[in-house]
PDB file of C-alpha atoms in Angstrom:
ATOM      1  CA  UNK Z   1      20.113 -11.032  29.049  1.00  0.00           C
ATOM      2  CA  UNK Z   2      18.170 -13.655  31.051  1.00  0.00           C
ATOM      3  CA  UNK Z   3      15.379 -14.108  31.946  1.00  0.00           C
ATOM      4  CA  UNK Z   4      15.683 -12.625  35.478  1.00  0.00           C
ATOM      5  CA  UNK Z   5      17.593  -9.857  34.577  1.00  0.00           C
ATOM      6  CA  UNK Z   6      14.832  -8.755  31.463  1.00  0.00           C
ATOM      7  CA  UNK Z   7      12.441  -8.865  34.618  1.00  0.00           C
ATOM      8  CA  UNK Z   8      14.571  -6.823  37.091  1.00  0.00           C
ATOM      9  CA  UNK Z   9      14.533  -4.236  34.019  1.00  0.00           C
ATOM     10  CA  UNK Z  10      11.135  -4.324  33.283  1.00  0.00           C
ATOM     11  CA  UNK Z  11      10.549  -3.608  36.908  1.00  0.00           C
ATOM     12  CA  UNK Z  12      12.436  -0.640  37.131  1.00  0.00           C
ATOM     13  CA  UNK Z  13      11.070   0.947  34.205  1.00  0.00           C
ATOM     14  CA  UNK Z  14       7.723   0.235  35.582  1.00  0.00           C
ATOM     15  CA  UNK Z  15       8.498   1.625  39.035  1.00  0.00           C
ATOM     16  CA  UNK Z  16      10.478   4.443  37.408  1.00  0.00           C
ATOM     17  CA  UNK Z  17       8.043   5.818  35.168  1.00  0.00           C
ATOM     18  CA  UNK Z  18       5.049   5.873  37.470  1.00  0.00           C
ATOM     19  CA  UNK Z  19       7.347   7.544  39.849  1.00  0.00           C
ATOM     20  CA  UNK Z  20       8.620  10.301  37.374  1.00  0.00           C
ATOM     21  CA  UNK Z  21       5.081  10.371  36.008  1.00  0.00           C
ATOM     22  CA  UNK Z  22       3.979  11.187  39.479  1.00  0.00           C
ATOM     23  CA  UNK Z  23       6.454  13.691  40.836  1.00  0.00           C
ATOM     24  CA  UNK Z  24       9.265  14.427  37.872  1.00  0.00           C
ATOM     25  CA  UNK Z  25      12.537  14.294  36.733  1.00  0.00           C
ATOM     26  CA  UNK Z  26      13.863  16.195  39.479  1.00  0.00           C
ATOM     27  CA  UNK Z  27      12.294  14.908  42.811  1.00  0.00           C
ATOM     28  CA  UNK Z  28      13.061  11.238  42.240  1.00  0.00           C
ATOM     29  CA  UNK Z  29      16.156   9.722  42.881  1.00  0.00           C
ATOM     30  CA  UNK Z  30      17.489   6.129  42.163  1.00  0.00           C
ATOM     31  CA  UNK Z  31      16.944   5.364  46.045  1.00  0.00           C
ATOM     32  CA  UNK Z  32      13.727   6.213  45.733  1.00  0.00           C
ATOM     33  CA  UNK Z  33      13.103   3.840  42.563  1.00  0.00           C
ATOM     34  CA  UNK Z  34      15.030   1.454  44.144  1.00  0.00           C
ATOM     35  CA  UNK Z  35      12.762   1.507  47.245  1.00  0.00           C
ATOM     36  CA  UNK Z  36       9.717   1.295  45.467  1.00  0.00           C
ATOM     37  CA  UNK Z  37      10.986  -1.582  43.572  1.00  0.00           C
ATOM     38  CA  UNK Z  38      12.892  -3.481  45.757  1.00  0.00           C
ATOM     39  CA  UNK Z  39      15.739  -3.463  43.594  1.00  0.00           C
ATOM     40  CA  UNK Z  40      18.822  -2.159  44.638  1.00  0.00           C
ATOM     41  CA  UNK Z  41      20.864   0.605  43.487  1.00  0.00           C
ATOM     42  CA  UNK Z  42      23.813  -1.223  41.778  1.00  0.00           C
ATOM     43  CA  UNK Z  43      21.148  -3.204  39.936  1.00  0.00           C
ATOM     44  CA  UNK Z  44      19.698  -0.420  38.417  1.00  0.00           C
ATOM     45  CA  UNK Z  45      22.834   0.984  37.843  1.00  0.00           C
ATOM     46  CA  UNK Z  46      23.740  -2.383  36.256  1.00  0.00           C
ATOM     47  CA  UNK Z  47      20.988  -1.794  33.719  1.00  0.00           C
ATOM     48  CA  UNK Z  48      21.151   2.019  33.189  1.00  0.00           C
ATOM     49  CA  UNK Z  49      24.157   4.372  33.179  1.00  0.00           C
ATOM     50  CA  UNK Z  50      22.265   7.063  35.356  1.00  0.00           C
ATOM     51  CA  UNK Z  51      19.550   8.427  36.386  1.00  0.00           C
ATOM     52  CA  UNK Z  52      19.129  10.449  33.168  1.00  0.00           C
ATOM     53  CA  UNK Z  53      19.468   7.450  31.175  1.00  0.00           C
ATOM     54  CA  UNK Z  54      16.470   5.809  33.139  1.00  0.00           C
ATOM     55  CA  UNK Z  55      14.590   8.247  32.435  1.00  0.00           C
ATOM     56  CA  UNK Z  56      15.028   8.610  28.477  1.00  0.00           C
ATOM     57  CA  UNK Z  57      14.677   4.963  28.549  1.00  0.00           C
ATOM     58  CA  UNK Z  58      11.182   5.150  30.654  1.00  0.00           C
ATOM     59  CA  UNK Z  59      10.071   8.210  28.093  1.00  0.00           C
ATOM     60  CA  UNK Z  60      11.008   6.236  24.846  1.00  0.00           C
ATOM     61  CA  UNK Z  61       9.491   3.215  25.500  1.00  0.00           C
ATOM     62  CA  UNK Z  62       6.414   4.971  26.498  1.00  0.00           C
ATOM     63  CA  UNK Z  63       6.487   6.654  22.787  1.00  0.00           C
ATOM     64  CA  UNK Z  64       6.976   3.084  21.316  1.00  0.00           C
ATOM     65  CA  UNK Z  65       3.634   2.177  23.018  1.00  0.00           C
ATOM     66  CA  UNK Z  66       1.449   4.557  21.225  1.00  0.00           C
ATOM     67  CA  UNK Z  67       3.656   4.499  18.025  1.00  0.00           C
ATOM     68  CA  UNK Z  68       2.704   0.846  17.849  1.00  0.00           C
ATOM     69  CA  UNK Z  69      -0.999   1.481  18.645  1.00  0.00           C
ATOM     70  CA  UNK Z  70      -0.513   4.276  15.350  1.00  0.00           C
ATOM     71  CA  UNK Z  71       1.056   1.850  13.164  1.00  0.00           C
ATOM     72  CA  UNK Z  72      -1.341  -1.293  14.171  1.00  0.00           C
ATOM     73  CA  UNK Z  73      -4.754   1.412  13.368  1.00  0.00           C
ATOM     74  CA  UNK Z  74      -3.188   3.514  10.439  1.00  0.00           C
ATOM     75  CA  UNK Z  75      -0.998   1.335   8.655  1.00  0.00           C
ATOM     76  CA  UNK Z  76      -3.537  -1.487   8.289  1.00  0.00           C
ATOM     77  CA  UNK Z  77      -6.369  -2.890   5.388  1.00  0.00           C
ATOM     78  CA  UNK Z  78      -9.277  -0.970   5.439  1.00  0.00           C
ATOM     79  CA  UNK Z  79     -11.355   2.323   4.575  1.00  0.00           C
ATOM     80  CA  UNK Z  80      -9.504   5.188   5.730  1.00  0.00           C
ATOM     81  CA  UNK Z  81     -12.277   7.005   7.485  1.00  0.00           C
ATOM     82  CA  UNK Z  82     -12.290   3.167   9.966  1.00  0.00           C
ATOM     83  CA  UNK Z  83      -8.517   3.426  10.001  1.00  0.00           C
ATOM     84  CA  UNK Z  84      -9.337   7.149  11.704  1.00  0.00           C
ATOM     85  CA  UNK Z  85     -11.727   5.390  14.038  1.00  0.00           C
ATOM     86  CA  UNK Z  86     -10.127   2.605  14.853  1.00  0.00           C
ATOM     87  CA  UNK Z  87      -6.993   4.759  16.041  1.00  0.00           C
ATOM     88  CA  UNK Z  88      -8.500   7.520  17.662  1.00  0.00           C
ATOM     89  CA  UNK Z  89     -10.139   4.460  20.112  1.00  0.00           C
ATOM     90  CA  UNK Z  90      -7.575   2.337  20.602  1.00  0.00           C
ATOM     91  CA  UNK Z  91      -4.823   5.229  21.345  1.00  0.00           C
ATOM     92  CA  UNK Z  92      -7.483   6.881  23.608  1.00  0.00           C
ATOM     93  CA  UNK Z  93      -7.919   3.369  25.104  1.00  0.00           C
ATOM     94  CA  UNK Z  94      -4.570   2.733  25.529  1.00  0.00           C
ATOM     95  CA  UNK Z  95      -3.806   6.119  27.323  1.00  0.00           C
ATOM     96  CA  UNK Z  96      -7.101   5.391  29.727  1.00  0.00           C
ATOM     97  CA  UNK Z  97      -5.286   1.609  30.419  1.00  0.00           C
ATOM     98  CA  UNK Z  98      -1.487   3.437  30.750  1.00  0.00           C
ATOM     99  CA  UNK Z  99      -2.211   6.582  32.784  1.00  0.00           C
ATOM    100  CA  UNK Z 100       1.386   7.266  33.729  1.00  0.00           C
ATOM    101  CA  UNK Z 101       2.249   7.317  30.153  1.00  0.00           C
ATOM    102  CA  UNK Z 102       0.708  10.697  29.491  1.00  0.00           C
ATOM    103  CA  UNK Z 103       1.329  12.471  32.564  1.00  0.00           C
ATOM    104  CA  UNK Z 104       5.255  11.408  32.104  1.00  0.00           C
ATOM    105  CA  UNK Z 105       4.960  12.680  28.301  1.00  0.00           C
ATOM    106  CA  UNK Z 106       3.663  16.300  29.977  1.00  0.00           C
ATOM    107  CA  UNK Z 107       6.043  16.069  32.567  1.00  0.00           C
ATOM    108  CA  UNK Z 108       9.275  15.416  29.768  1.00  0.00           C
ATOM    109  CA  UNK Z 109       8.044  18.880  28.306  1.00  0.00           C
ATOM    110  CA  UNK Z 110       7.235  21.110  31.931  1.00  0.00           C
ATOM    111  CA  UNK Z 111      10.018  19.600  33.953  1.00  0.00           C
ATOM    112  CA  UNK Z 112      12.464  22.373  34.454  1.00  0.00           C
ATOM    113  CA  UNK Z 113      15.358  20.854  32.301  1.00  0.00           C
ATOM    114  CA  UNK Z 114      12.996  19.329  29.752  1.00  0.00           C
ATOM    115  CA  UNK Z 115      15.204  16.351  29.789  1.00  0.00           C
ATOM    116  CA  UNK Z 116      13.555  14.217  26.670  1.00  0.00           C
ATOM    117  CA  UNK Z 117      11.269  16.820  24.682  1.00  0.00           C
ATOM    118  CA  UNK Z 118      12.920  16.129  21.415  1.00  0.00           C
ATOM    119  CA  UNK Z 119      12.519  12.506  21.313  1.00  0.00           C
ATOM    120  CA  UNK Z 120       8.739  13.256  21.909  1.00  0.00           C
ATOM    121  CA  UNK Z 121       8.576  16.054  19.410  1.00  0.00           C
ATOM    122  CA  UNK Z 122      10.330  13.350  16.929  1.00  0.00           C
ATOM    123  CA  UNK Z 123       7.997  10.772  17.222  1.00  0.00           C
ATOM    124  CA  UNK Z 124       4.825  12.721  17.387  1.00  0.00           C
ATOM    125  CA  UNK Z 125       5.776  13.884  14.341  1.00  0.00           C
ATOM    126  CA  UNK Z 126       6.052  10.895  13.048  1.00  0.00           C
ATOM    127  CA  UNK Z 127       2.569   9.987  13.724  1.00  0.00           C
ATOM    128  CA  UNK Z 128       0.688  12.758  12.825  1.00  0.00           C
ATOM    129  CA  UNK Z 129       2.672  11.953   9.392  1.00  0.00           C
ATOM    130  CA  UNK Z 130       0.762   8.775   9.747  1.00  0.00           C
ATOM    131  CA  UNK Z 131      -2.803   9.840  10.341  1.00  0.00           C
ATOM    132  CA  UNK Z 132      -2.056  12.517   7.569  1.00  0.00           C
ATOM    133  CA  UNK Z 133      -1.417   9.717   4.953  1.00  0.00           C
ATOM    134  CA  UNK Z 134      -4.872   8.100   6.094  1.00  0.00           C
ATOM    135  CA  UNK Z 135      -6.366  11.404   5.744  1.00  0.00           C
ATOM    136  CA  UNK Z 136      -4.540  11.977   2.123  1.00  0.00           C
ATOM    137  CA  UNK Z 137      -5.528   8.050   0.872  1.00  0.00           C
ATOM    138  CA  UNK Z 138      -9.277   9.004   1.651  1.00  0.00           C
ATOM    139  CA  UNK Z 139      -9.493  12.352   0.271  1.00  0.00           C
ATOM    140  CA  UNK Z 140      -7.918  10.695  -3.117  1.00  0.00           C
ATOM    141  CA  UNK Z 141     -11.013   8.003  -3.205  1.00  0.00           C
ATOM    142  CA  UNK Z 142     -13.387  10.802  -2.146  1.00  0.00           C
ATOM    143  CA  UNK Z 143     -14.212   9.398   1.533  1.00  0.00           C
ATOM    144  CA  UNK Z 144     -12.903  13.049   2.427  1.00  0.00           C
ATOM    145  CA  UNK Z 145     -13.333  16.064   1.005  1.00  0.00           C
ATOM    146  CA  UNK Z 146     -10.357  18.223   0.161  1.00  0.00           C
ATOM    147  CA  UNK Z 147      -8.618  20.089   2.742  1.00  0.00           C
ATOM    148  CA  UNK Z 148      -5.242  20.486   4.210  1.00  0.00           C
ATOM    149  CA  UNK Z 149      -4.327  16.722   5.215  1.00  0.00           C
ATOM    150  CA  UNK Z 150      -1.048  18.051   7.688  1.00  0.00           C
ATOM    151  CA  UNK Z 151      -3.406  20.500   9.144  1.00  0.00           C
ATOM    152  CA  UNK Z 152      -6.158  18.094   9.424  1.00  0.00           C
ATOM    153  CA  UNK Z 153      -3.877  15.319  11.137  1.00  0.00           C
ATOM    154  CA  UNK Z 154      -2.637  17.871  13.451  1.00  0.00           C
ATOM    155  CA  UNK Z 155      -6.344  18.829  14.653  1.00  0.00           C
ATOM    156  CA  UNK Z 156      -7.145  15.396  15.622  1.00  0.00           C
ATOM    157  CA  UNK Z 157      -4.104  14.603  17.045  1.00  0.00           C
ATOM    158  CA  UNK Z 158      -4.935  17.663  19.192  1.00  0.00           C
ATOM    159  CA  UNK Z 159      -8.268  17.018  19.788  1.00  0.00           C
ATOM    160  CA  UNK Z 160      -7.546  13.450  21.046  1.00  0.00           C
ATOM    161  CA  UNK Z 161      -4.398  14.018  23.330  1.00  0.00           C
ATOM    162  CA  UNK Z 162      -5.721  17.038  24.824  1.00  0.00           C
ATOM    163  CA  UNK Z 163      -8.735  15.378  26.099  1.00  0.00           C
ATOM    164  CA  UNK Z 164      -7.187  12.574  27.054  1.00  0.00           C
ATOM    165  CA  UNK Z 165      -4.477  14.552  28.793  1.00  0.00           C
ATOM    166  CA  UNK Z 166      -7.272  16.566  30.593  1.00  0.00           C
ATOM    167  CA  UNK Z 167      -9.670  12.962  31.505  1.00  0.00           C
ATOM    168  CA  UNK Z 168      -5.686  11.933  32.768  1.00  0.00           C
ATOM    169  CA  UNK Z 169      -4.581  14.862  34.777  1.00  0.00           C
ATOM    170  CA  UNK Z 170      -7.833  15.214  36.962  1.00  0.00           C
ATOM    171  CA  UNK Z 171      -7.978  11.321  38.076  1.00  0.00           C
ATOM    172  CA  UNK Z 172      -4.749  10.309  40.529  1.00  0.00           C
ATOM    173  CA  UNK Z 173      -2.710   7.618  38.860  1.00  0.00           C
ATOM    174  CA  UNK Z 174      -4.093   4.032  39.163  1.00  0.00           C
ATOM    175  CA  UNK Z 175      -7.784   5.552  38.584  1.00  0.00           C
ATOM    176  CA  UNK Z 176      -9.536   6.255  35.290  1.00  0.00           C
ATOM    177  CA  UNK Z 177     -11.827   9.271  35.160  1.00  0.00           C
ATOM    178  CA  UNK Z 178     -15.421   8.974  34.918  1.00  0.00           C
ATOM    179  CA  UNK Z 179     -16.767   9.462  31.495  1.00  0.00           C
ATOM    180  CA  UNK Z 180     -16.184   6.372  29.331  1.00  0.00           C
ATOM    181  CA  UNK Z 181     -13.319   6.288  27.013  1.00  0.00           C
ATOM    182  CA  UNK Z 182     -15.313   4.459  24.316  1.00  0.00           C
ATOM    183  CA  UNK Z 183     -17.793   6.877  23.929  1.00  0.00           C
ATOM    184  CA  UNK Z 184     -15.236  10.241  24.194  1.00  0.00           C
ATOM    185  CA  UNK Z 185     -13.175   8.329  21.389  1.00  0.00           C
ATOM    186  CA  UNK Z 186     -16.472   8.257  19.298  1.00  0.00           C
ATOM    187  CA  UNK Z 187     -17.388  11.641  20.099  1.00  0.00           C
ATOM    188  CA  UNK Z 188     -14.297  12.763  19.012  1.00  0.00           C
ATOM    189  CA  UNK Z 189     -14.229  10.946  16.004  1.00  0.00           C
ATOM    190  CA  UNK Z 190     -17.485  12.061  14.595  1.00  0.00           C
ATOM    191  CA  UNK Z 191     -16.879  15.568  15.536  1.00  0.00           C
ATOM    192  CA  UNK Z 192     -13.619  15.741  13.612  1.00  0.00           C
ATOM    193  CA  UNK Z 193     -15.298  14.008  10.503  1.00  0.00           C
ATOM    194  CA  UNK Z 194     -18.696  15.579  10.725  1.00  0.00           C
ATOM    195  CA  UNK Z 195     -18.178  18.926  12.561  1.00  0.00           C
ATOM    196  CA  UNK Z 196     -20.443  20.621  14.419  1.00  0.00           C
ATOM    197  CA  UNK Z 197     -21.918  22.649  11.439  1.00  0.00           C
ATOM    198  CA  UNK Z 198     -25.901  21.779  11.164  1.00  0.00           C
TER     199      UNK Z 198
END
């Protein structure tokens, strides 16, 4: 692929996901993508199959984004309770810096076909698996104490995307919300390692 074809793709996947971040699956149409992009039709058509195909190509890449933010944070050198810290701020932060990306993850699971749910089920999965071994490795050196690591990894995977879906869905795309990210990603973090037990 050249180098002006990788951008025309790049484009449309940019244009494409805000728009089916911003209105859905079902009330955007290649015209319209093509409009917004300036690209026309049989280009996009010359890099994607269909419309369908567009869109399970916007929603996986979007996945790869904050599966490489998982592996950079969890998979690294370091204590595991500053692996936990380090990912709950940089996934928070880059959900705040990629608003469309969450509102198009929501949208692949309340459109009315659900057209790419399983693919974001999958790789979900896969990182709470990840935070889960963090949580394991530092309840074997005594950083945590014992409790249900899959359980435990599923709570703060909770706690983080649920705030950050709520910061996301009350500010319009292109605008963060007030409250700074830095400090909600702290927050969280010391309430899921320190409770809120006096």
């Amino acid at each position: 692929m050249s180098k002006e074809e990788r951008g025309a793709r790049e484009r449309i996947l940019e244009v494409a996901g805000a728009l089916f971040a911003e209105r859905g699956f079902d009330a955007v149409s290649v015209a319209d993508i093509a409009g917004a992009s300036a690209i026309s039709t049989g280009l996009i058509y010359y890099h994607f199959k269909d419309k369908q195909t567009l869109y399970e190509t916007v929603v996986r890449e979007s996945i790869h984004l904050l599966e490489e933010t998982a592996v950079r944070t969890l998979v690294s050198d370091g204590r595991p309770i500053e692996r936990i810290r380090s990912f709950v701020s940089e996934y928070m932060g880059l959900l705040e810096g990629h608003p469309a990306v969450m509102r198009l993850l929501v949208r692949s699971f309340t459109d009315s076909d659900g057209h790419a749910p399983q693919h974001v089920l999958m790789r979900t999965a896969s990182t709470i698996d990840r935070v889960q071994s963090v949580i394991e490795e530092g309840i074997g050196c005594g950083e945590f104490r014992p409790v249900d690591a899959h359980l435990a990894a599923t709570a703060l995977f909770a706690l983080v995307n649920t705030l950050t879906t709520a910061r996301i869905i009350e500010a319009p795309l292109g605008q963060s919300a007030s409250a700074d990210v830095e400090h909600q990603a702290a927050f969280m973090t010391s309430l899921f390692l320190e409770g809120i037990r006096a």
